[in-house]
Coordinates of C-alpha atoms in Angstrom, one line a residue:
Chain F
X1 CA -77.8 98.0 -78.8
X2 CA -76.1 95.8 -76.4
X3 CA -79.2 94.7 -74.6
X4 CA -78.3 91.9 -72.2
X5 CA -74.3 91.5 -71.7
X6 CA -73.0 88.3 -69.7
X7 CA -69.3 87.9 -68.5
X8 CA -67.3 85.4 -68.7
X9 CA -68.4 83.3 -71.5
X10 CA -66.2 80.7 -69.5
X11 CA -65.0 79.4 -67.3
X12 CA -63.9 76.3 -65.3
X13 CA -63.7 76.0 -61.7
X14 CA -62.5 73.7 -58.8
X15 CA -64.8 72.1 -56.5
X16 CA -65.2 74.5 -53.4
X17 CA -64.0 77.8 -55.0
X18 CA -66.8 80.3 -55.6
X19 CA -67.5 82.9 -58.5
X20 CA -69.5 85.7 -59.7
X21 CA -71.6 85.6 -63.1
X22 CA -71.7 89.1 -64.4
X23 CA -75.0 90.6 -66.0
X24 CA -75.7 93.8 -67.1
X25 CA -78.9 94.8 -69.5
X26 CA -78.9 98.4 -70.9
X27 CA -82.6 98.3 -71.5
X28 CA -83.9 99.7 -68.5
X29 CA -85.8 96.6 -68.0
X30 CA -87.1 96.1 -64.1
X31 CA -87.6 91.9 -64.2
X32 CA -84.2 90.4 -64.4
X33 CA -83.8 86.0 -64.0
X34 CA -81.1 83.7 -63.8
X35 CA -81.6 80.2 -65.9
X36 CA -79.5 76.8 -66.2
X37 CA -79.4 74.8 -69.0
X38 CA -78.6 71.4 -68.3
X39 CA -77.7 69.1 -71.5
X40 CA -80.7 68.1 -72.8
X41 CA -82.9 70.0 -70.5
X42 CA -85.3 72.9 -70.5
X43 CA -83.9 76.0 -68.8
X44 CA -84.7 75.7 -65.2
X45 CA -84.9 79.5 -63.5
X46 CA -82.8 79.9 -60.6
X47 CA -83.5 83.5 -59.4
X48 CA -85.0 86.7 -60.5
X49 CA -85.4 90.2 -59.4
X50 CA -88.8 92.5 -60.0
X51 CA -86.7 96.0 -59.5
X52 CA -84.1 97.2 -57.7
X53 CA -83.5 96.1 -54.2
X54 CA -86.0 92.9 -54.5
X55 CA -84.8 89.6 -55.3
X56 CA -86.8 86.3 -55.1
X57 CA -86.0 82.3 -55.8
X58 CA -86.6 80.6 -58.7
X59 CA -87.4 76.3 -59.4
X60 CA -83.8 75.6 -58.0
X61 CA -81.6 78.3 -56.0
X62 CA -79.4 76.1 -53.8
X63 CA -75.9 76.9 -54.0
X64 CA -76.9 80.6 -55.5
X65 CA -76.7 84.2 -54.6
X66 CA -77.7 87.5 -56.2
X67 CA -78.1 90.4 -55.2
X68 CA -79.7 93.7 -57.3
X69 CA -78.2 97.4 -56.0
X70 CA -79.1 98.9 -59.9
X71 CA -81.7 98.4 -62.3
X72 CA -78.8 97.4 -64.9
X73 CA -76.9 94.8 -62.8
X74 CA -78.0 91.4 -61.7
X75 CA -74.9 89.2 -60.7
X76 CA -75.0 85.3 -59.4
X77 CA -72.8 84.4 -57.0
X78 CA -71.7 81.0 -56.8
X79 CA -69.7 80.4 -53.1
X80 CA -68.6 77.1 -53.1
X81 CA -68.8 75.3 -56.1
X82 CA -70.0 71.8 -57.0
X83 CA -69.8 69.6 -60.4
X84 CA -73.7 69.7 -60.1
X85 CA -73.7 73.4 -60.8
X86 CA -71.5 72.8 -64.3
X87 CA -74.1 73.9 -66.8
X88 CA -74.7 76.8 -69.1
X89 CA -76.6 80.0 -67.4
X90 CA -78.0 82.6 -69.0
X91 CA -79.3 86.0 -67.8
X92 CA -82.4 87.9 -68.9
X93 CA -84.5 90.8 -68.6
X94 CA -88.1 91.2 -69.6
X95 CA -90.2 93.6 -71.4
X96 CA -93.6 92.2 -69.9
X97 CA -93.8 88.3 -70.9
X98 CA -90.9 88.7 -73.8
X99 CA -87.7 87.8 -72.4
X100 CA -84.4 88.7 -74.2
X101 CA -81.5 86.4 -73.3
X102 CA -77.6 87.4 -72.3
X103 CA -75.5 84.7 -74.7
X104 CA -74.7 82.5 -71.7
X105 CA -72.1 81.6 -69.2
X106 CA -70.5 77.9 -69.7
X107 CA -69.2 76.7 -66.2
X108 CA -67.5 73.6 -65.6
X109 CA -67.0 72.6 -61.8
X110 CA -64.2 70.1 -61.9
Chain Y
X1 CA -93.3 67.6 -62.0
X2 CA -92.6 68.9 -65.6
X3 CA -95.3 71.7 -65.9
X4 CA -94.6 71.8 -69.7
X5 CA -93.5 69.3 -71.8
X6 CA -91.9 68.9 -75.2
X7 CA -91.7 64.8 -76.1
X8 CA -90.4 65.0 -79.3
X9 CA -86.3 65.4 -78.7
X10 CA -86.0 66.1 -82.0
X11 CA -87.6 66.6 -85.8
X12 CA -85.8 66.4 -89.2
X13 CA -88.2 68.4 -92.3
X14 CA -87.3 68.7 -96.0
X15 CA -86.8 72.5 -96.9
X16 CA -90.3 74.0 -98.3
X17 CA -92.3 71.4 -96.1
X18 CA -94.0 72.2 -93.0
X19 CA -92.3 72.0 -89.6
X20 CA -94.4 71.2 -86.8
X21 CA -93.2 71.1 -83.1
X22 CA -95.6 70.5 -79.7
X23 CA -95.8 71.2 -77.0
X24 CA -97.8 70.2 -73.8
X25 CA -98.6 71.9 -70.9
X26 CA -100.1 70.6 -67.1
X27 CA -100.8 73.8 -65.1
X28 CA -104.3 75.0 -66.0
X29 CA -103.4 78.5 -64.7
X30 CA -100.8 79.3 -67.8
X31 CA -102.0 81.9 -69.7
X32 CA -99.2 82.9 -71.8
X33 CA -97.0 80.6 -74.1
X34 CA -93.9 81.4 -76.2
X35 CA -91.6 79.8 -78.8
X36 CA -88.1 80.6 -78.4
X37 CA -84.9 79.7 -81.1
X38 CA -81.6 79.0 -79.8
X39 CA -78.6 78.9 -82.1
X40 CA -75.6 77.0 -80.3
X41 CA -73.6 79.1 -77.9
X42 CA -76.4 81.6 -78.2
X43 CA -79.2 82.8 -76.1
X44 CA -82.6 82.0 -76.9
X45 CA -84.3 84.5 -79.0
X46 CA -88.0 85.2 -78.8
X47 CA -89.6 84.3 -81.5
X48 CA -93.5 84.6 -81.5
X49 CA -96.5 84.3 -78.3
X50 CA -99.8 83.8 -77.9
X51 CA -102.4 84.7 -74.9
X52 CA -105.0 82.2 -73.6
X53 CA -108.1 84.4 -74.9
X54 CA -106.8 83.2 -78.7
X55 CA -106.2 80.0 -80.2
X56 CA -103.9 81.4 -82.8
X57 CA -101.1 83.6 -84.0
X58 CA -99.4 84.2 -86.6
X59 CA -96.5 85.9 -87.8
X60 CA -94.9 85.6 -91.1
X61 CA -93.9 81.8 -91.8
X62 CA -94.6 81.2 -88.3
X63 CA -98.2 80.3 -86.7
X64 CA -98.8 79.4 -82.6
X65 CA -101.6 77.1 -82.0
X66 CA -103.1 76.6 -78.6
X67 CA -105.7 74.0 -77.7
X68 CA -106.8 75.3 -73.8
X69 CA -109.0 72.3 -73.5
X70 CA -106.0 69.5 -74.6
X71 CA -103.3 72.0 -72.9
X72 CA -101.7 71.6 -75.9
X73 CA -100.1 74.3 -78.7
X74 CA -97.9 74.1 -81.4
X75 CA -95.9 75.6 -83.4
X76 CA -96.1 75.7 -87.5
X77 CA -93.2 76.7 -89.8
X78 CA -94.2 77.0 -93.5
X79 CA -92.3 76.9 -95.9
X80 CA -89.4 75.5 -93.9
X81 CA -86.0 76.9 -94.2
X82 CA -82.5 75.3 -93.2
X83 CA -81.8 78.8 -90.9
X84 CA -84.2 77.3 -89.0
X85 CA -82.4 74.4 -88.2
X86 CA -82.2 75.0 -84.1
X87 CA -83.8 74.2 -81.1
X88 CA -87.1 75.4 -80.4
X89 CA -87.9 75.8 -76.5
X90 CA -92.3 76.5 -75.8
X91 CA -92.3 78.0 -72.5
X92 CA -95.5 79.4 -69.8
X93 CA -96.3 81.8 -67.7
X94 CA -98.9 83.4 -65.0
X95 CA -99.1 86.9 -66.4
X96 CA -98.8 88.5 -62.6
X97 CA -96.0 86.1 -61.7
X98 CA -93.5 88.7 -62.5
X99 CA -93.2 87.0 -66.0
X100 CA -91.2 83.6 -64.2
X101 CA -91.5 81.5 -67.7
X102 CA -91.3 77.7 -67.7
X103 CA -89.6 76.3 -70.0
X104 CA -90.0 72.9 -72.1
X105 CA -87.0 70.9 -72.6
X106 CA -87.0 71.9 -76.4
X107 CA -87.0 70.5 -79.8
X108 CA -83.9 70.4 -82.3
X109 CA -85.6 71.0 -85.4
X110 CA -82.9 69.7 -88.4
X111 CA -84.4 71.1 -92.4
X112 CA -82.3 69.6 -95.1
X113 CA -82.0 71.4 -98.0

């Protein structure tokens, strides 16, 4: 069982480039999120997805987009990058309250 | 506005003694708390819940308490074990808020053997 899968597990980027966090959950989950965890800090959710086709912001989604064309893929897309979004995300998918959690991204934005 | 809190950054136990961790919350209309373990460069992993009708639950070495009128639960790990050693995040959620959790900023929880 892969359950939730998250690509790259790094990666650094320049100020002003953009990216795409991959997630894919083979759980056939509907509710997918998007977290940051900031040193020291809770995990603060950024956006999430009920089902196909319906996305919705989190607590902080500035400088985010997602998008969710299949129940399995829910990708982030960073489009210009800033050293305040260097922080760990993590992807997840729920089975009613229980969330199980992708292994995280690490992003630096230098 | 931290809707839930977690004050104590961190918590060093003996192996075999209990482990204790808290965990405070400010939004009245929570009705669903969870403990989650992280490992580092891991994700978290669930570990055990409790609704708002109870005021605990238990499973195995592990026991949730929730206090509705201090909005306050914890978490109880007896007998303590150095595979614990992680950080514990309590998180909350609105059952029909598509299952959005809010998370504490955790606990590192260190047992030495």
């Amino acid at each position: 069982n892969a359950g939730v899968t998250q690509t790259p597990k790094f990666r650094i980027l320049k100020i002003g480039q953009s990216m795409t966090l991959q997630c894919t959950q083979d759980m056939n989950h509907n509710y997918m999120y998007w977290y940051r965890q900031d040193p020291g800090m809770g995990l603060k959710l950024i956006y999430y997805s009920v089902g196909a086709g319906i996305t919705d912001k989190g607590e902080v989604p500035n400088g985010y987009n997602v998008s969710r064309s299949t129940t399995e893929d829910f990708p982030l897309r960073l489009e210009l990058a800033a050293p305040s979004q260097t922080s760990v995300y993590f992807c997840a998918s729920s089975y009613w309250e229980k969330l199980f959690f992708g292994s995280g991204t690490q992003l630096s934005v230098l | 506005d931290q809707q839930v809190k977690q004050n104590s950054p961190s918590l060093r136990v003996q192996e075999g003694r209990i482990s204790i961790l808290n965990c405070d919350y400010t939004n009245s209309m929570f009705d669903y708390f969870l403990w989650y373990k992280k490992y580092p460069a891991e994700g978290p992993t669930f570990l055990i819940s409790i609704s708002s009708i109870k005021d605990k639950n238990e499973d195995g070495r592990f026991t949730v308490f929730l206090n509705k009128s201090a909005k306050h639960l914890s978490l109880h790990i007896v007998p303590s074990q150095p595979g614990d050693s992680a950080v514990y995040f309590c998180a909350a959620t609105v059952r029909d808020s598509s299952y959005k959790l809010i998370f504490g900023s955790g606990t590192r929880l260190l047992v030495r053997p």
